[in-house]
Amino acid sequence: DAGVIQSPRHEVTEMGQEVTLRCKPISGHDYLFWYRQTMMRGLELLIYFNNNVPIDDSGMPEDRFSAKMPNASFSTLKIQPSEPRDSAVYFCASSRQGSPLHFGNGTRLTVT
Amino acid sequence: AQSVTQLDSQVPVFEEAPVELRCNYSSSVSVYLFWYVQYPNQGLQLLLKYLSGSTLVKGINGFEAEFNKSQTSFHLRKPSVHISDTAEYFCAVSEAGGATNKLIFGTGTLLAVQP
């Protein structure tokens, strides 16, 4: 079991650029979550999917953020255009119904 | 809706001393409770969880936590800490029996173990 795999580990980009974060959940897990971690707000749930369908995106900050899950083994979180205040560590996590979350190692995003 | 409060942002402790990290929650429905640990530059790992049954829950690395419904608390304890326990600890809550594993996290407590 390779765990939840996120890429890239680090991303540095300029304000206004498009950023795409990627996540491969653990095989067999039917829930996928995107969290954002900052010093000011801690861990915030952005969006989660069940069986590839977005269930709750109320945590997505604004229209610049979008997430997709085209199949059971892949999800993306896109920010377009990016802003300095988007700088954070973005975590992906997956689980089965009734089981705890398994987190990836995160993507550290820096927007200059 | 649920919420979690971790009042201590940082807890310094000497090696081999006992430690307690505090967690209080708020919810209008029954909840599941979790403690996660985050080592530097890594994701979160599950330490232990309370779903039902015995209110004293034992987890990995010698940690345990006690669910206290009347005080809406789920404090984490370890009788003797090691340098390697230095990390950020997060308490989390989810709705019991809900259709999801949607977790709400506290703001975290940095456990700093000193030699």
Tab-separated table of N, CA, C and O in Angstrom, chain B residues 40-89:
chain	number	residue	atom	x	y	z
B	40	PRO	N	7.130	16.993	11.157
B	40	PRO	CA	7.524	18.047	10.194
B	40	PRO	C	7.542	17.545	8.764
B	40	PRO	O	8.055	16.466	8.468
B	41	ASN	N	6.951	18.343	7.899
B	41	ASN	CA	6.936	18.081	6.456
B	41	ASN	C	6.246	16.768	6.090
B	41	ASN	O	6.554	16.168	5.048
B	42	GLN	N	5.344	16.336	6.920
B	42	GLN	CA	4.594	15.125	6.618
B	42	GLN	C	3.100	15.375	6.754
B	42	GLN	O	2.673	16.416	7.262
B	43	GLY	N	2.323	14.421	6.282
B	43	GLY	CA	0.886	14.482	6.474
B	43	GLY	C	0.504	14.037	7.870
B	43	GLY	O	1.356	13.755	8.704
B	44	LEU	N	-0.786	13.986	8.114
B	44	LEU	CA	-1.282	13.600	9.429
B	44	LEU	C	-1.418	12.080	9.515
B	44	LEU	O	-1.849	11.431	8.566
B	45	GLN	N	-1.089	11.547	10.687
B	45	GLN	CA	-1.238	10.117	10.930
B	45	GLN	C	-2.199	9.920	12.097
B	45	GLN	O	-2.146	10.652	13.087
B	46	LEU	N	-3.024	8.914	11.998
B	46	LEU	CA	-3.985	8.643	13.057
B	46	LEU	C	-3.280	8.060	14.278
B	46	LEU	O	-2.553	7.075	14.182
B	47	LEU	N	-3.512	8.679	15.445
B	47	LEU	CA	-2.991	8.165	16.720
B	47	LEU	C	-3.992	7.220	17.368
B	47	LEU	O	-3.648	6.136	17.816
B	48	LEU	N	-5.220	7.671	17.461
B	48	LEU	CA	-6.278	6.875	18.077
B	48	LEU	C	-7.630	7.476	17.738
B	48	LEU	O	-7.707	8.603	17.248
B	49	LYS	N	-8.668	6.683	18.014
B	49	LYS	CA	-10.019	7.142	17.720
B	49	LYS	C	-10.994	6.597	18.754
B	49	LYS	O	-10.787	5.519	19.312
B	50	TYR	N	-12.042	7.371	18.978
B	50	TYR	CA	-13.166	6.911	19.791
B	50	TYR	C	-14.405	6.880	18.910
B	50	TYR	O	-14.812	7.908	18.352
B	51	LEU	N	-14.996	5.710	18.801
B	51	LEU	CA	-16.243	5.568	18.038
B	51	LEU	C	-17.397	5.226	18.970
B	51	LEU	O	-18.497	5.784	18.860
B	52	SER	N	-17.158	4.272	19.880
B	52	SER	CA	-18.172	3.862	20.846
B	52	SER	C	-17.502	2.933	21.850
B	52	SER	O	-16.312	2.616	21.728
B	53	GLY	N	-18.260	2.526	22.860
B	53	GLY	CA	-17.735	1.559	23.820
B	53	GLY	C	-16.922	2.213	24.912
B	53	GLY	O	-17.260	3.299	25.392
B	54	SER	N	-15.837	1.562	25.300
B	54	SER	CA	-14.999	2.037	26.391
B	54	SER	C	-14.542	3.467	26.147
B	54	SER	O	-14.103	3.817	25.052
B	55	THR	N	-14.645	4.271	27.193
B	55	THR	CA	-14.290	5.687	27.025
B	55	THR	C	-12.792	5.917	27.054
B	55	THR	O	-12.324	6.988	26.695
B	56	LEU	N	-12.028	4.922	27.488
B	56	LEU	CA	-10.565	5.025	27.480
B	56	LEU	C	-10.051	4.315	26.235
B	56	LEU	O	-10.256	3.107	26.065
B	57	VAL	N	-9.397	5.076	25.402
B	57	VAL	CA	-8.947	4.550	24.120
B	57	VAL	C	-7.425	4.562	24.084
B	57	VAL	O	-6.802	5.573	24.397
B	58	LYS	N	-6.861	3.455	23.678
B	58	LYS	CA	-5.404	3.377	23.558
B	58	LYS	C	-5.002	3.435	22.098
B	58	LYS	O	-5.668	2.853	21.235
B	59	GLY	N	-3.917	4.167	21.850
B	59	GLY	CA	-3.466	4.311	20.479
B	59	GLY	C	-2.027	3.869	20.305
B	59	GLY	O	-1.477	3.171	21.134
B	60	ILE	N	-1.431	4.344	19.221
B	60	ILE	CA	-0.052	3.973	18.934
B	60	ILE	C	0.910	4.816	19.758
B	60	ILE	O	0.532	5.855	20.303
B	61	ASN	N	2.144	4.346	19.840
B	61	ASN	CA	3.233	5.085	20.495
B	61	ASN	C	2.965	5.385	21.967
B	61	ASN	O	3.512	6.347	22.514
B	62	GLY	N	2.142	4.579	22.624
B	62	GLY	CA	1.907	4.730	24.050
B	62	GLY	C	0.915	5.814	24.441
B	62	GLY	O	0.757	6.110	25.627
B	63	PHE	N	0.260	6.409	23.482
B	63	PHE	CA	-0.732	7.440	23.779
B	63	PHE	C	-2.088	6.827	24.113
B	63	PHE	O	-2.432	5.755	23.618
B	64	GLU	N	-2.852	7.537	24.915
B	64	GLU	CA	-4.222	7.161	25.211
B	64	GLU	C	-5.052	8.428	25.382
B	64	GLU	O	-4.507	9.506	25.617
B	65	ALA	N	-6.352	8.280	25.241
B	65	ALA	CA	-7.252	9.414	25.406
B	65	ALA	C	-8.530	8.930	26.074
B	65	ALA	O	-8.920	7.772	25.924
B	66	GLU	N	-9.163	9.832	26.792
B	66	GLU	CA	-10.397	9.481	27.484
B	66	GLU	C	-11.533	10.386	27.030
B	66	GLU	O	-11.424	11.626	27.077
B	67	PHE	N	-12.605	9.752	26.590
B	67	PHE	CA	-13.796	10.471	26.183
B	67	PHE	C	-14.634	10.776	27.411
B	67	PHE	O	-14.990	9.873	28.178
B	68	ASN	N	-14.939	12.054	27.618
B	68	ASN	CA	-15.773	12.464	28.740
B	68	ASN	C	-16.956	13.244	28.181
B	68	ASN	O	-16.828	14.418	27.811
B	69	LYS	N	-18.092	12.570	28.113
B	69	LYS	CA	-19.246	13.176	27.466
B	69	LYS	C	-19.772	14.369	28.256
B	69	LYS	O	-20.165	15.390	27.686
B	70	SER	N	-19.776	14.278	29.578
B	70	SER	CA	-20.327	15.358	30.393
B	70	SER	C	-19.490	16.624	30.278
B	70	SER	O	-20.018	17.734	30.353
B	71	GLN	N	-18.198	16.455	30.094
B	71	GLN	CA	-17.322	17.616	29.957
B	71	GLN	C	-16.982	17.899	28.493
B	71	GLN	O	-16.188	18.807	28.222
B	72	THR	N	-17.561	17.149	27.607
B	72	THR	CA	-17.307	17.273	26.156
B	72	THR	C	-15.808	17.405	25.892
B	72	THR	O	-15.344	18.331	25.207
B	73	SER	N	-15.060	16.469	26.471
B	73	SER	CA	-13.610	16.523	26.313
B	73	SER	C	-13.072	15.204	25.793
B	73	SER	O	-13.720	14.150	25.919
B	74	PHE	N	-11.880	15.263	25.238
B	74	PHE	CA	-11.194	14.071	24.705
B	74	PHE	C	-9.700	14.357	24.802
B	74	PHE	O	-9.008	14.515	23.808
B	75	HIS	N	-9.210	14.409	26.032
B	75	HIS	CA	-7.810	14.779	26.272
B	75	HIS	C	-6.867	13.615	25.963
B	75	HIS	O	-7.172	12.456	26.254
B	76	LEU	N	-5.726	13.970	25.417
B	76	LEU	CA	-4.702	12.982	25.037
B	76	LEU	C	-3.621	12.944	26.110
B	76	LEU	O	-3.169	14.002	26.564
B	77	ARG	N	-3.188	11.730	26.462
B	77	ARG	CA	-2.193	11.613	27.519
B	77	ARG	C	-1.106	10.606	27.133
B	77	ARG	O	-1.339	9.685	26.340
B	78	LYS	N	0.064	10.830	27.729
B	78	LYS	CA	1.143	9.844	27.631
B	78	LYS	C	1.937	9.922	28.935
B	78	LYS	O	2.300	11.017	29.368
B	79	PRO	N	2.180	8.783	29.580
B	79	PRO	CA	2.812	8.810	30.905
B	79	PRO	C	4.290	9.220	30.880
B	79	PRO	O	4.794	9.742	31.862
B	80	SER	N	4.956	9.002	29.741
B	80	SER	CA	6.381	9.311	29.675
B	80	SER	C	6.739	9.601	28.214
B	80	SER	O	6.684	8.706	27.374
B	81	VAL	N	7.093	10.851	27.928
B	81	VAL	CA	7.310	11.231	26.524
B	81	VAL	C	8.784	11.071	26.140
B	81	VAL	O	9.683	11.107	26.977
B	82	HIS	N	8.976	10.924	24.836
B	82	HIS	CA	10.321	10.830	24.261
B	82	HIS	C	10.556	12.021	23.341
B	82	HIS	O	9.608	12.660	22.876
B	83	ILE	N	11.820	12.270	23.067
B	83	ILE	CA	12.170	13.335	22.132
B	83	ILE	C	11.437	13.141	20.812
B	83	ILE	O	10.961	14.110	20.197
B	84	SER	N	11.303	11.913	20.403
B	84	SER	CA	10.673	11.606	19.112
B	84	SER	C	9.173	11.918	19.083
B	84	SER	O	8.560	11.881	18.020
B	85	ASP	N	8.586	12.218	20.231
B	85	ASP	CA	7.162	12.596	20.266
B	85	ASP	C	6.953	14.054	19.891
B	85	ASP	O	5.806	14.506	19.764
B	86	THR	N	8.016	14.805	19.725
B	86	THR	CA	7.897	16.198	19.310
B	86	THR	C	7.209	16.269	17.955
B	86	THR	O	7.707	15.730	16.964
B	87	ALA	N	6.060	16.925	17.926
B	87	ALA	CA	5.234	16.991	16.717
B	87	ALA	C	4.033	17.871	17.011
B	87	ALA	O	3.834	18.338	18.135
B	88	GLU	N	3.212	18.077	15.985
B	88	GLU	CA	1.951	18.796	16.140
B	88	GLU	C	0.847	17.758	16.289
B	88	GLU	O	0.796	16.780	15.537
B	89	TYR	N	-0.039	17.979	17.255
B	89	TYR	CA	-1.123	17.036	17.527
B	89	TYR	C	-2.456	17.721	17.286
B	89	TYR	O	-2.703	18.825	17.792
